Short mmCIF file of C-alpha atoms in Angstrom, two decimals:
data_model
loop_
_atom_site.label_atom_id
_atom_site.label_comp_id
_atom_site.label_asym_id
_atom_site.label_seq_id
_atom_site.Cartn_x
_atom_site.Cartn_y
_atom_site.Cartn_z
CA UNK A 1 11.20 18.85 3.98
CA UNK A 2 11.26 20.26 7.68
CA UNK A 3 7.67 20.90 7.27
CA UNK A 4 6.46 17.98 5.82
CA UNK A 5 8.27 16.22 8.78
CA UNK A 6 6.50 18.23 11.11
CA UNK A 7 3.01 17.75 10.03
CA UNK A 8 3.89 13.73 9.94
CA UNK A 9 4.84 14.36 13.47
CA UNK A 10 1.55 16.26 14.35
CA UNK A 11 -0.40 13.36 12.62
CA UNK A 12 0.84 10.93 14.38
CA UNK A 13 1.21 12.17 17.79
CA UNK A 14 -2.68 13.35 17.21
CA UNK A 15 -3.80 10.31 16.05
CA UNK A 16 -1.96 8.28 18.88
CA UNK A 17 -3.82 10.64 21.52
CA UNK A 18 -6.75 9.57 20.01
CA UNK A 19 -6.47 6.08 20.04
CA UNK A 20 -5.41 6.31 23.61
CA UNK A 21 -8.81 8.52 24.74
CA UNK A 22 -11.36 6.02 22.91
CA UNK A 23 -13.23 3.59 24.11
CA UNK A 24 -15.47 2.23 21.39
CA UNK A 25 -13.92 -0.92 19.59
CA UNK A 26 -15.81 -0.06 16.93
CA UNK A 27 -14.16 3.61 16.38
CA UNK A 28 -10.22 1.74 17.21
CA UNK A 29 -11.36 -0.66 14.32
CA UNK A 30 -12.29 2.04 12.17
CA UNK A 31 -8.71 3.41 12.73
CA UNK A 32 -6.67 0.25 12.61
CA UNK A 33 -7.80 -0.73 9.17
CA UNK A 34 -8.08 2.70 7.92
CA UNK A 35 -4.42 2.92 8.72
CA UNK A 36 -4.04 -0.50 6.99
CA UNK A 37 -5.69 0.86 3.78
CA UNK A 38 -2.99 3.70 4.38
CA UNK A 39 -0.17 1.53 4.40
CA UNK A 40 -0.85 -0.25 1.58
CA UNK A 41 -2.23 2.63 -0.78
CA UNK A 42 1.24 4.40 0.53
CA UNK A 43 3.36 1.32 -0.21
CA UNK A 44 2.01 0.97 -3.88
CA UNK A 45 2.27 5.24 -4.49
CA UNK A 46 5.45 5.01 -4.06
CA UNK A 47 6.24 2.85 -7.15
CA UNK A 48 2.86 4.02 -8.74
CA UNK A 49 2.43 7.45 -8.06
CA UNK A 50 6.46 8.31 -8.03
CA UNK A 51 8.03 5.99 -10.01
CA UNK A 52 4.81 5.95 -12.76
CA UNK A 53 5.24 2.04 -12.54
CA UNK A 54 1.84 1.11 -12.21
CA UNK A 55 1.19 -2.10 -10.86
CA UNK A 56 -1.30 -4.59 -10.77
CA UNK A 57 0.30 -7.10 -8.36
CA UNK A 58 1.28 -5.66 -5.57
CA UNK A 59 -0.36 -8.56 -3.90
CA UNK A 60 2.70 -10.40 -4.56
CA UNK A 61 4.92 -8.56 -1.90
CA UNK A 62 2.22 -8.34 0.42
CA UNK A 63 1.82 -12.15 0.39
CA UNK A 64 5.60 -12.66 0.59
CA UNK A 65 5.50 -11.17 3.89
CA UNK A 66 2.74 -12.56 5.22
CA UNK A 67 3.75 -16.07 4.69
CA UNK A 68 7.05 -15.18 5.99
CA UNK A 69 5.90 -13.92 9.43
CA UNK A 70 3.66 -16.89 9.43
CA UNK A 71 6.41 -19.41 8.43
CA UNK A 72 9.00 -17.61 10.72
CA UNK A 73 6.79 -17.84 14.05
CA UNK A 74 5.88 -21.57 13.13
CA UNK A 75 8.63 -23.71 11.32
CA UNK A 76 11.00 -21.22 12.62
CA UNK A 77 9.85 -20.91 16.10
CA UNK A 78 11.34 -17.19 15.82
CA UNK A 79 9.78 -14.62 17.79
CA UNK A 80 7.12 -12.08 15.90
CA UNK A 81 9.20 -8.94 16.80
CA UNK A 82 12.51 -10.57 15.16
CA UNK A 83 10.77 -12.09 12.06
CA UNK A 84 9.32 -8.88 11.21
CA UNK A 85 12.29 -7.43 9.43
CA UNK A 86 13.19 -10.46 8.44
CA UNK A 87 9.73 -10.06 6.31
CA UNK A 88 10.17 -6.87 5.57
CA UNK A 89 13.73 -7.99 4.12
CA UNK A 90 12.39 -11.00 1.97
CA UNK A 91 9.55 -8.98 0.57
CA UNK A 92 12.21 -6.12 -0.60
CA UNK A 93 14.55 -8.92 -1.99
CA UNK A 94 11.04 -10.33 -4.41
CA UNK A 95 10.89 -6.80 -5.23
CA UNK A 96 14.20 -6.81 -6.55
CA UNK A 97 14.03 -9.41 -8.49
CA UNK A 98 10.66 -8.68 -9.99
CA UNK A 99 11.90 -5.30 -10.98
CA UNK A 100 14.96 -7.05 -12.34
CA UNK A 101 13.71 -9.44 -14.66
CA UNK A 102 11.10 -6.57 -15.56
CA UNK A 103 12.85 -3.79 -15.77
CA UNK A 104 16.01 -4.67 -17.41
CA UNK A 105 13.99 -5.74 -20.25
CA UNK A 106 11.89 -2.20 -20.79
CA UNK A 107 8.35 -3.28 -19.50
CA UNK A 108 6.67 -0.29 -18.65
CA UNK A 109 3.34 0.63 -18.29
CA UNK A 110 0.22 -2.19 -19.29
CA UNK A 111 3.14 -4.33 -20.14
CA UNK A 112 4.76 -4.10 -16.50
CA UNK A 113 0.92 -4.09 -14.97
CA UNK A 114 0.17 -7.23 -16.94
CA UNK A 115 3.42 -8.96 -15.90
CA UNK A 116 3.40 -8.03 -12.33
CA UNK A 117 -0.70 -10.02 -12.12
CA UNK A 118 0.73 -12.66 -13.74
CA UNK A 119 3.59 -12.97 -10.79
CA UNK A 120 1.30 -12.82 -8.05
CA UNK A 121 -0.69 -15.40 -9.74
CA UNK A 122 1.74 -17.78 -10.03
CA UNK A 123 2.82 -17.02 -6.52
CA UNK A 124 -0.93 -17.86 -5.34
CA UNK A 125 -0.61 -21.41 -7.45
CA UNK A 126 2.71 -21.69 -5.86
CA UNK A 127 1.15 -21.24 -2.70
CA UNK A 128 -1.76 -23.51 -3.26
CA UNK A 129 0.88 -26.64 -4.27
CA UNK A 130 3.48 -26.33 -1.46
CA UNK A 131 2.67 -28.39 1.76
CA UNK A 132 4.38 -25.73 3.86
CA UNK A 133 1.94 -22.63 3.16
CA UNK A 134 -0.42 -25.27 4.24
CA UNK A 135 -2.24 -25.64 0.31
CA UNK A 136 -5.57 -23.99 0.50
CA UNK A 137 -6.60 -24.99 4.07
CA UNK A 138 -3.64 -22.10 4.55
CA UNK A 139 -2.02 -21.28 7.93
CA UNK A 140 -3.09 -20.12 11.30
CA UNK A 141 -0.81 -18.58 13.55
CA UNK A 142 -1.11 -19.98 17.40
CA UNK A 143 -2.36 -18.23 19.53
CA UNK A 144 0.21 -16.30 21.92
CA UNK A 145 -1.35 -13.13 23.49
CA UNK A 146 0.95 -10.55 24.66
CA UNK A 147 3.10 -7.50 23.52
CA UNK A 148 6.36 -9.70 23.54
CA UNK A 149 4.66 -11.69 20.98
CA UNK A 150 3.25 -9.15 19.09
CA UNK A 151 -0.55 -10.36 20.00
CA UNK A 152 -2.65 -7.48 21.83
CA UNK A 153 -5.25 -7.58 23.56
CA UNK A 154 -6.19 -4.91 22.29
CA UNK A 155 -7.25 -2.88 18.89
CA UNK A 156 -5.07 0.48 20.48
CA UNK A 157 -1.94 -1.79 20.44
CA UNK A 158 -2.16 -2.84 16.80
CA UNK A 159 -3.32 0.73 15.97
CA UNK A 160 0.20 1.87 17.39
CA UNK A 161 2.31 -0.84 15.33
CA UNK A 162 0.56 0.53 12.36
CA UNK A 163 1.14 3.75 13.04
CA UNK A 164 4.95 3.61 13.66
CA UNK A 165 4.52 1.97 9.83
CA UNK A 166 2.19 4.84 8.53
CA UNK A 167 4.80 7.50 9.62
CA UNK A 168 7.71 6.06 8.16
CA UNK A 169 5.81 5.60 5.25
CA UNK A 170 4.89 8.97 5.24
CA UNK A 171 8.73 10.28 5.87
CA UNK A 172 9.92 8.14 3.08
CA UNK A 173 7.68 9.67 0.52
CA UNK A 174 8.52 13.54 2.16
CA UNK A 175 12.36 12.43 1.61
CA UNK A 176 11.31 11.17 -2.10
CA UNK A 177 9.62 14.80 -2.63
CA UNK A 178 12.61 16.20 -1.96
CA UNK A 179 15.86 14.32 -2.14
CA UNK A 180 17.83 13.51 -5.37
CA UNK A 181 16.90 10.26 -5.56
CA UNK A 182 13.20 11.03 -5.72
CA UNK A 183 13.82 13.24 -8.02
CA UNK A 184 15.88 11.03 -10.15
CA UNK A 185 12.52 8.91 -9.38
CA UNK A 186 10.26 11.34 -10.99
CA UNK A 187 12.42 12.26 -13.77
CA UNK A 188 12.17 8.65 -14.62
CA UNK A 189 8.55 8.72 -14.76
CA UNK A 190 8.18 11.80 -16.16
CA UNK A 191 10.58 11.21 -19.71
CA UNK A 192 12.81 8.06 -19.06
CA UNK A 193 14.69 8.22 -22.37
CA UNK A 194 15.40 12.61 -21.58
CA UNK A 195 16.29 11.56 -17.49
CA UNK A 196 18.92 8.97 -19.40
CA UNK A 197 20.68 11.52 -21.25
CA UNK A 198 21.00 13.82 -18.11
CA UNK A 199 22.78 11.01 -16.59
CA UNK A 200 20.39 9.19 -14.55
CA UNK A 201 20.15 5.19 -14.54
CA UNK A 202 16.68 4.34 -14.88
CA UNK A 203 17.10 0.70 -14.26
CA UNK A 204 18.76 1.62 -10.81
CA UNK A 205 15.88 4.05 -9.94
CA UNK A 206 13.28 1.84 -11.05
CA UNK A 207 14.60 -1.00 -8.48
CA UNK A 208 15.33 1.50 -5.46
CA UNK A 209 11.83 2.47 -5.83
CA UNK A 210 10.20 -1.43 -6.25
CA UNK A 211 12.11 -2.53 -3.29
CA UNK A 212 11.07 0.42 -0.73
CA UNK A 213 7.35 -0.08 -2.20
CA UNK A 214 7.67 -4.05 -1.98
CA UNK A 215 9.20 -3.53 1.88
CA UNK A 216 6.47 -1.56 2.73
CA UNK A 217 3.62 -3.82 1.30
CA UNK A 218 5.29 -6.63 2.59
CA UNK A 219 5.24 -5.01 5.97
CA UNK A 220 1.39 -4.74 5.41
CA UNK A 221 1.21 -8.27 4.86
CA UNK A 222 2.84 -9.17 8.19
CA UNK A 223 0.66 -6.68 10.38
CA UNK A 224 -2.12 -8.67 8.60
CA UNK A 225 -1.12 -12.08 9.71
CA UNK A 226 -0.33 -10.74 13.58
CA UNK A 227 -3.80 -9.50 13.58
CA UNK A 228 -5.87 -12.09 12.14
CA UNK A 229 -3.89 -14.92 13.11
CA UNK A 230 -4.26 -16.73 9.31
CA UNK A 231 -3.27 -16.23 5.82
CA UNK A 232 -4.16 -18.58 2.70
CA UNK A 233 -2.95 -18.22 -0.83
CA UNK A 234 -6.54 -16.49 -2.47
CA UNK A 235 -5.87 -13.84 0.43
CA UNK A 236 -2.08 -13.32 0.29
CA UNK A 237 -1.78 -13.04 -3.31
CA UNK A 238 -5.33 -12.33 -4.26
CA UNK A 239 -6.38 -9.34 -6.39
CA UNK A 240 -8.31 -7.74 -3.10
CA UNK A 241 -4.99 -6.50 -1.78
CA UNK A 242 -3.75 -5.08 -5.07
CA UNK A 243 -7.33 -3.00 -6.12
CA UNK A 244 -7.35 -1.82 -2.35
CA UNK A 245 -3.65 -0.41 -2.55
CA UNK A 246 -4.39 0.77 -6.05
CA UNK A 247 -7.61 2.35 -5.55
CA UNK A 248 -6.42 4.07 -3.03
CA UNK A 249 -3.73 6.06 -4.41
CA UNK A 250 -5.53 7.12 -7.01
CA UNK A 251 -8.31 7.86 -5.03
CA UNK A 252 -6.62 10.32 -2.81
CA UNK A 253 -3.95 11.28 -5.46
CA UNK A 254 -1.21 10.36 -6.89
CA UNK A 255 2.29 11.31 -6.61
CA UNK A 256 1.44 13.55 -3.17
CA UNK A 257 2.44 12.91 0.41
CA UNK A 258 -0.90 12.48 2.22
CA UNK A 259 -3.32 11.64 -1.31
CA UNK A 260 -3.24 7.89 -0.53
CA UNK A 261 -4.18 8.35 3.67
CA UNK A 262 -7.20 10.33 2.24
CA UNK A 263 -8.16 8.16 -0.50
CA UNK A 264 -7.76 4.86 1.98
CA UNK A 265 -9.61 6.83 4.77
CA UNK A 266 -12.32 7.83 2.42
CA UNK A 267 -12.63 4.15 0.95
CA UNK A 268 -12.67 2.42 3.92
CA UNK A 269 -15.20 4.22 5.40
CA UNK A 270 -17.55 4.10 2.50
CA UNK A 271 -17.19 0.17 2.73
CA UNK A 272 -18.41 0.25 5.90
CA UNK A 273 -21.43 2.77 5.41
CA UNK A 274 -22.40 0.04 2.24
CA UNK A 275 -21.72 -2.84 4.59
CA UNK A 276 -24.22 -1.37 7.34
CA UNK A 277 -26.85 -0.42 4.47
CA UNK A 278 -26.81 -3.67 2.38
CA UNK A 279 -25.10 -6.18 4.48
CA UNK A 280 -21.98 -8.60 3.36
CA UNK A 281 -23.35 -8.66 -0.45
CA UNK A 282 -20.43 -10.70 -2.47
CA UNK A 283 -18.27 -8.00 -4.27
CA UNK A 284 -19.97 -5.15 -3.00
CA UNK A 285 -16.97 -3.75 -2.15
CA UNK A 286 -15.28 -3.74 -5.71
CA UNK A 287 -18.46 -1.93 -6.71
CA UNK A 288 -17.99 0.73 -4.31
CA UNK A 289 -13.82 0.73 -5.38
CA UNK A 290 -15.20 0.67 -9.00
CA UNK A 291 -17.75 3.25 -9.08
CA UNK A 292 -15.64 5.84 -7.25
CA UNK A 293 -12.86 5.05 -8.99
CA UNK A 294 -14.26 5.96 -12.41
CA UNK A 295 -16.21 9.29 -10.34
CA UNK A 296 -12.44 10.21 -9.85
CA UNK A 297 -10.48 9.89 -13.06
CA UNK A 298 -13.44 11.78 -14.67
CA UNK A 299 -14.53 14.35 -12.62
CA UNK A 300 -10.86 14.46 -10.46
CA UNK A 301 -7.66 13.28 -12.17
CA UNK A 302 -5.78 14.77 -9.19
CA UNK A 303 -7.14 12.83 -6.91
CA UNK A 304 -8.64 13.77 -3.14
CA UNK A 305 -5.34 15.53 -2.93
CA UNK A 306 -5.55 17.97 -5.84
CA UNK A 307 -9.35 18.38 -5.78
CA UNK A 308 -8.94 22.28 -5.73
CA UNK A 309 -6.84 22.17 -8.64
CA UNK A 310 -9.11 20.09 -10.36
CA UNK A 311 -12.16 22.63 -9.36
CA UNK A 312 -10.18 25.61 -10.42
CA UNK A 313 -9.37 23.57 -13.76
CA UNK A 314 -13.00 22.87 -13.76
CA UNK A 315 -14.51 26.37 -13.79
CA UNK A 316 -11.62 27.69 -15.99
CA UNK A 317 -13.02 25.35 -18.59
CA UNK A 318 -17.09 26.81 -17.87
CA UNK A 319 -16.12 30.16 -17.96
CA UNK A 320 -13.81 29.66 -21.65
CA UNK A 321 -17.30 28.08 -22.80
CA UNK A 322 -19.13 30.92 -21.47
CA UNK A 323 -17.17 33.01 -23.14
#
Protein backbone atom coordinates (compact mmCIF):
# COMPACT_ATOMS: atom_id res chain seq x y z
CA UNK A 1 0.00 0.00 0.00
CA UNK A 2 3.10 2.33 0.82
CA UNK A 3 3.48 2.75 -2.80
CA UNK A 4 0.25 3.34 -3.93
CA UNK A 5 0.20 6.09 -1.18
CA UNK A 6 3.14 7.56 -2.55
CA UNK A 7 2.23 7.93 -6.10
CA UNK A 8 -1.30 9.56 -4.72
CA UNK A 9 1.03 11.87 -2.98
CA UNK A 10 3.15 12.63 -6.16
CA UNK A 11 -0.20 13.20 -8.06
CA UNK A 12 -1.42 15.46 -6.08
CA UNK A 13 1.38 17.55 -5.01
CA UNK A 14 2.15 17.65 -9.05
CA UNK A 15 -1.05 18.51 -9.99
CA UNK A 16 -1.38 21.28 -7.22
CA UNK A 17 2.01 22.85 -8.64
CA UNK A 18 0.36 23.00 -11.68
CA UNK A 19 -2.64 24.64 -10.91
CA UNK A 20 -0.64 27.16 -9.00
CA UNK A 21 1.88 28.00 -12.27
CA UNK A 22 -1.17 28.48 -14.83
CA UNK A 23 -2.64 31.20 -15.96
CA UNK A 24 -5.16 30.29 -18.62
CA UNK A 25 -8.80 29.89 -17.16
CA UNK A 26 -9.39 27.85 -19.79
CA UNK A 27 -6.53 25.11 -18.87
CA UNK A 28 -7.77 25.54 -14.62
CA UNK A 29 -11.28 24.68 -16.13
CA UNK A 30 -10.04 21.87 -17.96
CA UNK A 31 -8.62 20.61 -14.59
CA UNK A 32 -11.43 21.45 -12.22
CA UNK A 33 -14.00 19.43 -14.06
CA UNK A 34 -11.68 16.81 -15.13
CA UNK A 35 -11.12 16.28 -11.46
CA UNK A 36 -14.96 16.42 -11.07
CA UNK A 37 -15.39 13.61 -13.67
CA UNK A 38 -12.68 11.91 -11.33
CA UNK A 39 -14.57 12.16 -8.33
CA UNK A 40 -17.52 10.91 -9.47
CA UNK A 41 -16.23 7.97 -11.80
CA UNK A 42 -14.07 7.16 -8.39
CA UNK A 43 -17.13 7.44 -6.13
CA UNK A 44 -19.28 4.98 -8.32
CA UNK A 45 -15.91 2.32 -8.83
CA UNK A 46 -15.93 1.85 -5.65
CA UNK A 47 -19.37 0.14 -5.40
CA UNK A 48 -19.12 -0.75 -9.20
CA UNK A 49 -15.82 -1.74 -9.92
CA UNK A 50 -15.12 -3.32 -6.18
CA UNK A 51 -18.14 -4.28 -4.87
CA UNK A 52 -19.53 -5.57 -8.66
CA UNK A 53 -22.80 -3.60 -7.64
CA UNK A 54 -23.39 -1.88 -10.67
CA UNK A 55 -25.46 0.99 -10.49
CA UNK A 56 -27.53 3.02 -12.50
CA UNK A 57 -28.49 5.75 -9.99
CA UNK A 58 -25.84 7.05 -8.53
CA UNK A 59 -27.48 10.32 -9.26
CA UNK A 60 -29.43 9.77 -6.25
CA UNK A 61 -26.53 10.40 -3.69
CA UNK A 62 -25.12 13.00 -5.70
CA UNK A 63 -28.41 14.95 -5.55
CA UNK A 64 -28.80 14.25 -1.82
CA UNK A 65 -25.84 16.26 -1.26
CA UNK A 66 -26.33 18.85 -3.36
CA UNK A 67 -29.63 19.83 -2.05
CA UNK A 68 -28.24 19.48 1.32
CA UNK A 69 -25.40 22.04 0.94
CA UNK A 70 -27.93 24.15 -0.78
CA UNK A 71 -30.64 23.74 1.93
CA UNK A 72 -27.96 23.98 4.76
CA UNK A 73 -26.45 27.48 3.54
CA UNK A 74 -30.11 28.82 2.95
CA UNK A 75 -32.91 27.56 5.41
CA UNK A 76 -30.13 26.71 7.66
CA UNK A 77 -28.09 29.76 7.43
CA UNK A 78 -25.04 27.28 8.26
CA UNK A 79 -21.81 28.10 6.93
CA UNK A 80 -20.55 26.10 3.53
CA UNK A 81 -17.41 24.69 5.32
CA UNK A 82 -19.69 23.15 8.28
CA UNK A 83 -22.55 21.87 6.02
CA UNK A 84 -20.20 20.02 3.96
CA UNK A 85 -19.89 16.99 6.14
CA UNK A 86 -23.01 17.38 7.17
CA UNK A 87 -23.71 16.46 3.25
CA UNK A 88 -21.34 14.16 3.03
CA UNK A 89 -23.08 12.47 6.21
CA UNK A 90 -26.75 12.57 4.79
CA UNK A 91 -25.69 11.27 1.43
CA UNK A 92 -23.85 8.12 3.27
CA UNK A 93 -26.99 7.66 5.53
CA UNK A 94 -29.40 7.39 1.75
CA UNK A 95 -26.76 5.05 0.89
CA UNK A 96 -27.48 2.99 3.72
CA UNK A 97 -30.70 2.72 3.41
CA UNK A 98 -30.80 2.13 -0.30
CA UNK A 99 -28.40 -0.71 0.16
CA UNK A 100 -30.64 -1.87 2.97
CA UNK A 101 -33.87 -2.24 1.50
CA UNK A 102 -31.81 -3.61 -1.62
CA UNK A 103 -29.55 -5.66 -0.40
CA UNK A 104 -31.17 -7.51 2.32
CA UNK A 105 -33.52 -8.72 -0.20
CA UNK A 106 -30.71 -10.27 -2.84
CA UNK A 107 -30.94 -7.64 -5.74
CA UNK A 108 -27.92 -7.91 -7.54
CA UNK A 109 -26.90 -7.08 -10.76
CA UNK A 110 -29.81 -5.60 -13.60
CA UNK A 111 -32.11 -6.12 -10.74
CA UNK A 112 -30.08 -3.72 -8.27
CA UNK A 113 -29.26 -1.34 -11.54
CA UNK A 114 -32.95 -1.19 -12.33
CA UNK A 115 -33.95 -0.46 -8.71
CA UNK A 116 -31.34 2.02 -7.94
CA UNK A 117 -32.90 4.38 -11.52
CA UNK A 118 -36.01 3.92 -10.20
CA UNK A 119 -34.81 5.65 -6.66
CA UNK A 120 -33.27 8.50 -8.15
CA UNK A 121 -36.33 8.96 -10.13
CA UNK A 122 -38.55 9.17 -7.56
CA UNK A 123 -36.13 11.35 -5.72
CA UNK A 124 -36.21 13.85 -8.88
CA UNK A 125 -40.34 13.75 -8.62
CA UNK A 126 -39.81 14.21 -5.00
CA UNK A 127 -37.81 17.05 -5.73
CA UNK A 128 -40.01 18.56 -8.33
CA UNK A 129 -43.26 18.47 -5.64
CA UNK A 130 -41.59 19.86 -2.46
CA UNK A 131 -41.72 23.75 -2.12
CA UNK A 132 -38.38 23.67 -0.31
CA UNK A 133 -36.04 22.30 -3.25
CA UNK A 134 -37.74 25.18 -4.86
CA UNK A 135 -40.03 22.66 -7.57
CA UNK A 136 -38.47 23.00 -10.93
CA UNK A 137 -37.51 26.72 -10.85
CA UNK A 138 -34.81 24.84 -8.29
CA UNK A 139 -32.41 26.73 -5.99
CA UNK A 140 -29.69 29.25 -6.29
CA UNK A 141 -27.24 29.67 -3.75
CA UNK A 142 -26.50 33.61 -2.83
CA UNK A 143 -23.89 34.87 -3.72
CA UNK A 144 -21.04 35.14 -0.91
CA UNK A 145 -17.50 35.33 -2.44
CA UNK A 146 -14.71 34.36 -0.30
CA UNK A 147 -12.68 31.30 1.03
CA UNK A 148 -14.61 31.43 4.47
CA UNK A 149 -17.60 30.80 2.45
CA UNK A 150 -16.36 28.43 0.26
CA UNK A 151 -16.89 30.89 -2.97
CA UNK A 152 -13.46 31.60 -4.91
CA UNK A 153 -12.63 33.84 -6.92
CA UNK A 154 -10.97 31.77 -8.53
CA UNK A 155 -10.93 28.30 -10.70
CA UNK A 156 -7.26 27.32 -8.68
CA UNK A 157 -9.27 27.47 -5.38
CA UNK A 158 -12.02 25.06 -6.39
CA UNK A 159 -9.35 22.98 -8.22
CA UNK A 160 -7.69 22.55 -4.64
CA UNK A 161 -11.09 21.56 -2.78
CA UNK A 162 -11.40 18.96 -5.42
CA UNK A 163 -8.29 17.78 -5.14
CA UNK A 164 -8.14 17.24 -1.32
CA UNK A 165 -11.49 15.01 -2.49
CA UNK A 166 -9.65 13.24 -5.46
CA UNK A 167 -6.84 12.06 -3.05
CA UNK A 168 -8.85 10.71 -0.45
CA UNK A 169 -10.71 9.10 -2.96
CA UNK A 170 -7.80 7.72 -4.32
CA UNK A 171 -6.39 6.47 -0.67
CA UNK A 172 -9.66 4.87 0.05
CA UNK A 173 -9.63 2.68 -2.98
CA UNK A 174 -5.46 1.89 -2.29
CA UNK A 175 -6.74 0.85 1.39
CA UNK A 176 -9.70 -1.28 -0.40
CA UNK A 177 -6.82 -2.98 -2.66
CA UNK A 178 -5.31 -4.00 0.17
CA UNK A 179 -7.07 -4.19 3.49
CA UNK A 180 -9.43 -7.03 4.65
CA UNK A 181 -12.30 -5.32 4.16
CA UNK A 182 -11.68 -4.74 0.48
CA UNK A 183 -10.95 -7.89 0.17
CA UNK A 184 -13.96 -9.17 1.88
CA UNK A 185 -15.36 -6.50 -0.82
CA UNK A 186 -14.05 -8.35 -3.74
CA UNK A 187 -14.69 -11.72 -2.53
CA UNK A 188 -18.24 -10.58 -2.48
CA UNK A 189 -18.21 -9.66 -5.99
CA UNK A 190 -16.26 -12.20 -7.14
CA UNK A 191 -18.59 -15.54 -5.69
CA UNK A 192 -21.01 -14.14 -2.95
CA UNK A 193 -22.57 -17.48 -2.03
CA UNK A 194 -18.40 -19.19 -1.77
CA UNK A 195 -17.24 -15.58 0.29
CA UNK A 196 -20.47 -16.66 2.67
CA UNK A 197 -19.23 -19.95 3.51
CA UNK A 198 -15.66 -18.58 4.31
CA UNK A 199 -17.33 -16.49 6.81
CA UNK A 200 -17.83 -13.22 5.31
CA UNK A 201 -21.27 -11.18 5.64
CA UNK A 202 -22.14 -10.02 2.36
CA UNK A 203 -24.97 -7.86 3.43
CA UNK A 204 -22.44 -5.97 5.78
CA UNK A 205 -19.87 -5.59 2.92
CA UNK A 206 -22.31 -4.66 0.46
CA UNK A 207 -23.47 -1.55 2.79
CA UNK A 208 -19.79 -0.50 3.91
CA UNK A 209 -19.10 -0.25 0.34
CA UNK A 210 -22.65 1.79 -0.78
CA UNK A 211 -22.12 4.19 1.97
CA UNK A 212 -18.26 5.17 1.23
CA UNK A 213 -19.40 5.30 -2.64
CA UNK A 214 -22.71 7.33 -1.72
CA UNK A 215 -20.32 9.79 0.67
CA UNK A 216 -18.16 10.33 -1.99
CA UNK A 217 -20.80 11.10 -4.76
CA UNK A 218 -22.59 13.04 -2.44
CA UNK A 219 -19.47 15.04 -1.84
CA UNK A 220 -19.48 15.59 -5.70
CA UNK A 221 -22.80 16.91 -5.52
CA UNK A 222 -21.90 19.60 -2.97
CA UNK A 223 -18.62 20.83 -4.83
CA UNK A 224 -21.21 21.16 -7.67
CA UNK A 225 -23.58 23.44 -5.95
CA UNK A 226 -20.48 25.73 -4.37
CA UNK A 227 -19.36 26.15 -7.86
CA UNK A 228 -22.30 26.85 -9.85
CA UNK A 229 -24.27 28.44 -7.32
CA UNK A 230 -27.77 26.31 -8.40
CA UNK A 231 -29.11 22.90 -8.44
CA UNK A 232 -32.71 21.75 -9.76
CA UNK A 233 -34.20 18.32 -9.58
CA UNK A 234 -33.51 17.19 -13.68
CA UNK A 235 -29.76 18.08 -12.66
CA UNK A 236 -29.43 16.60 -9.15
CA UNK A 237 -31.02 13.41 -9.83
CA UNK A 238 -30.84 13.33 -13.58
CA UNK A 239 -29.33 10.43 -15.55
CA UNK A 240 -26.27 12.93 -16.76
CA UNK A 241 -24.57 12.43 -13.42
CA UNK A 242 -25.02 8.66 -13.29
CA UNK A 243 -23.73 7.84 -17.28
CA UNK A 244 -20.80 10.37 -16.48
CA UNK A 245 -19.73 8.43 -13.19
CA UNK A 246 -20.48 5.19 -14.98
CA UNK A 247 -18.82 5.78 -18.14
CA UNK A 248 -16.07 6.66 -16.59
CA UNK A 249 -15.10 3.76 -14.66
CA UNK A 250 -15.48 1.64 -17.20
CA UNK A 251 -13.80 3.73 -19.44
CA UNK A 252 -10.58 3.85 -17.60
CA UNK A 253 -11.13 0.41 -15.87
CA UNK A 254 -12.68 -1.12 -13.49
CA UNK A 255 -11.76 -2.39 -10.22
CA UNK A 256 -8.08 -0.40 -10.45
CA UNK A 257 -6.83 2.56 -8.46
CA UNK A 258 -6.23 5.24 -11.13
CA UNK A 259 -8.72 3.46 -14.24
CA UNK A 260 -11.55 5.91 -13.44
CA UNK A 261 -9.01 9.42 -13.31
CA UNK A 262 -8.00 8.16 -16.84
CA UNK A 263 -11.24 7.26 -18.17
CA UNK A 264 -12.83 10.78 -16.68
CA UNK A 265 -9.70 12.67 -17.99
CA UNK A 266 -10.00 11.05 -21.33
CA UNK A 267 -13.91 11.73 -21.49
CA UNK A 268 -13.89 15.02 -20.52
CA UNK A 269 -11.57 16.10 -22.80
CA UNK A 270 -13.11 14.47 -25.79
CA UNK A 271 -16.38 16.47 -24.83
CA UNK A 272 -14.69 19.40 -25.19
CA UNK A 273 -12.73 18.66 -28.55
CA UNK A 274 -16.68 17.68 -29.92
CA UNK A 275 -17.98 20.81 -28.25
CA UNK A 276 -15.28 23.09 -30.13
CA UNK A 277 -15.89 21.04 -33.52
CA UNK A 278 -19.76 20.90 -33.57
CA UNK A 279 -20.87 23.35 -31.05
CA UNK A 280 -23.56 22.69 -28.02
CA UNK A 281 -25.53 19.99 -30.31
CA UNK A 282 -28.35 18.46 -27.76
CA UNK A 283 -26.96 15.03 -26.54
CA UNK A 284 -23.84 15.18 -28.23
CA UNK A 285 -22.24 14.31 -25.34
CA UNK A 286 -24.06 10.89 -24.66
CA UNK A 287 -22.97 10.12 -28.21
CA UNK A 288 -19.47 10.66 -27.51
CA UNK A 289 -20.05 8.55 -23.80
CA UNK A 290 -21.93 6.01 -26.06
CA UNK A 291 -19.72 5.43 -28.87
CA UNK A 292 -16.59 5.05 -26.74
CA UNK A 293 -18.17 3.19 -24.43
CA UNK A 294 -19.11 0.34 -26.79
CA UNK A 295 -15.17 1.00 -28.58
CA UNK A 296 -14.18 -0.16 -24.97
CA UNK A 297 -16.10 -3.22 -23.90
CA UNK A 298 -15.25 -4.59 -27.41
CA UNK A 299 -11.99 -3.84 -28.27
CA UNK A 300 -10.85 -3.20 -24.21
CA UNK A 301 -12.76 -4.97 -21.44
CA UNK A 302 -9.99 -3.81 -19.08
CA UNK A 303 -10.49 -0.59 -19.51
CA UNK A 304 -7.75 2.49 -20.09
CA UNK A 305 -6.17 0.83 -17.13
CA UNK A 306 -5.54 -2.69 -18.44
CA UNK A 307 -5.11 -1.72 -22.10
CA UNK A 308 -1.73 -3.70 -22.25
CA UNK A 309 -3.32 -6.65 -20.99
CA UNK A 310 -5.97 -6.38 -23.30
CA UNK A 311 -3.23 -5.90 -26.32
CA UNK A 312 -1.22 -8.81 -25.12
CA UNK A 313 -4.69 -10.80 -24.93
CA UNK A 314 -5.24 -9.39 -28.30
CA UNK A 315 -2.23 -10.67 -30.24
CA UNK A 316 -2.24 -13.98 -28.24
CA UNK A 317 -5.57 -14.56 -29.93
CA UNK A 318 -3.89 -13.47 -33.83
CA UNK A 319 -1.05 -15.47 -33.39
CA UNK A 320 -3.39 -18.94 -32.08
CA UNK A 321 -5.30 -18.08 -35.49
CA UNK A 322 -2.15 -17.84 -37.29
CA UNK A 323 -1.22 -20.80 -36.14
Amino acid sequence: MGRDLFAIALFGAALAAAAALMQSGVALTFVMMSLYAALLSQAWNILGGYGGQLSFGHALFFGVGAYAQALGQMNLGLNPWLVLPLAIALGALVGLAVGGLTFRYGLKGSYFALVTLAFAEVFRILALSASFTGGGVGLMVPLQEGAANMQFGSRRGYIYLLLAFVLLALAVTAWLRHSRFGAYLQAVRDNEDAARAIGVDPLRVKLGGIALSAAFMSAAGAFYVQVFQYIDPGIAFGPAVSVEALVGAIVGGLGTLWGPVLGAVVLHGLGDVTRNLFGELPGISMVIYGTVLIVIVMFMPRGIAGCGQSLRRLAGFKERARA
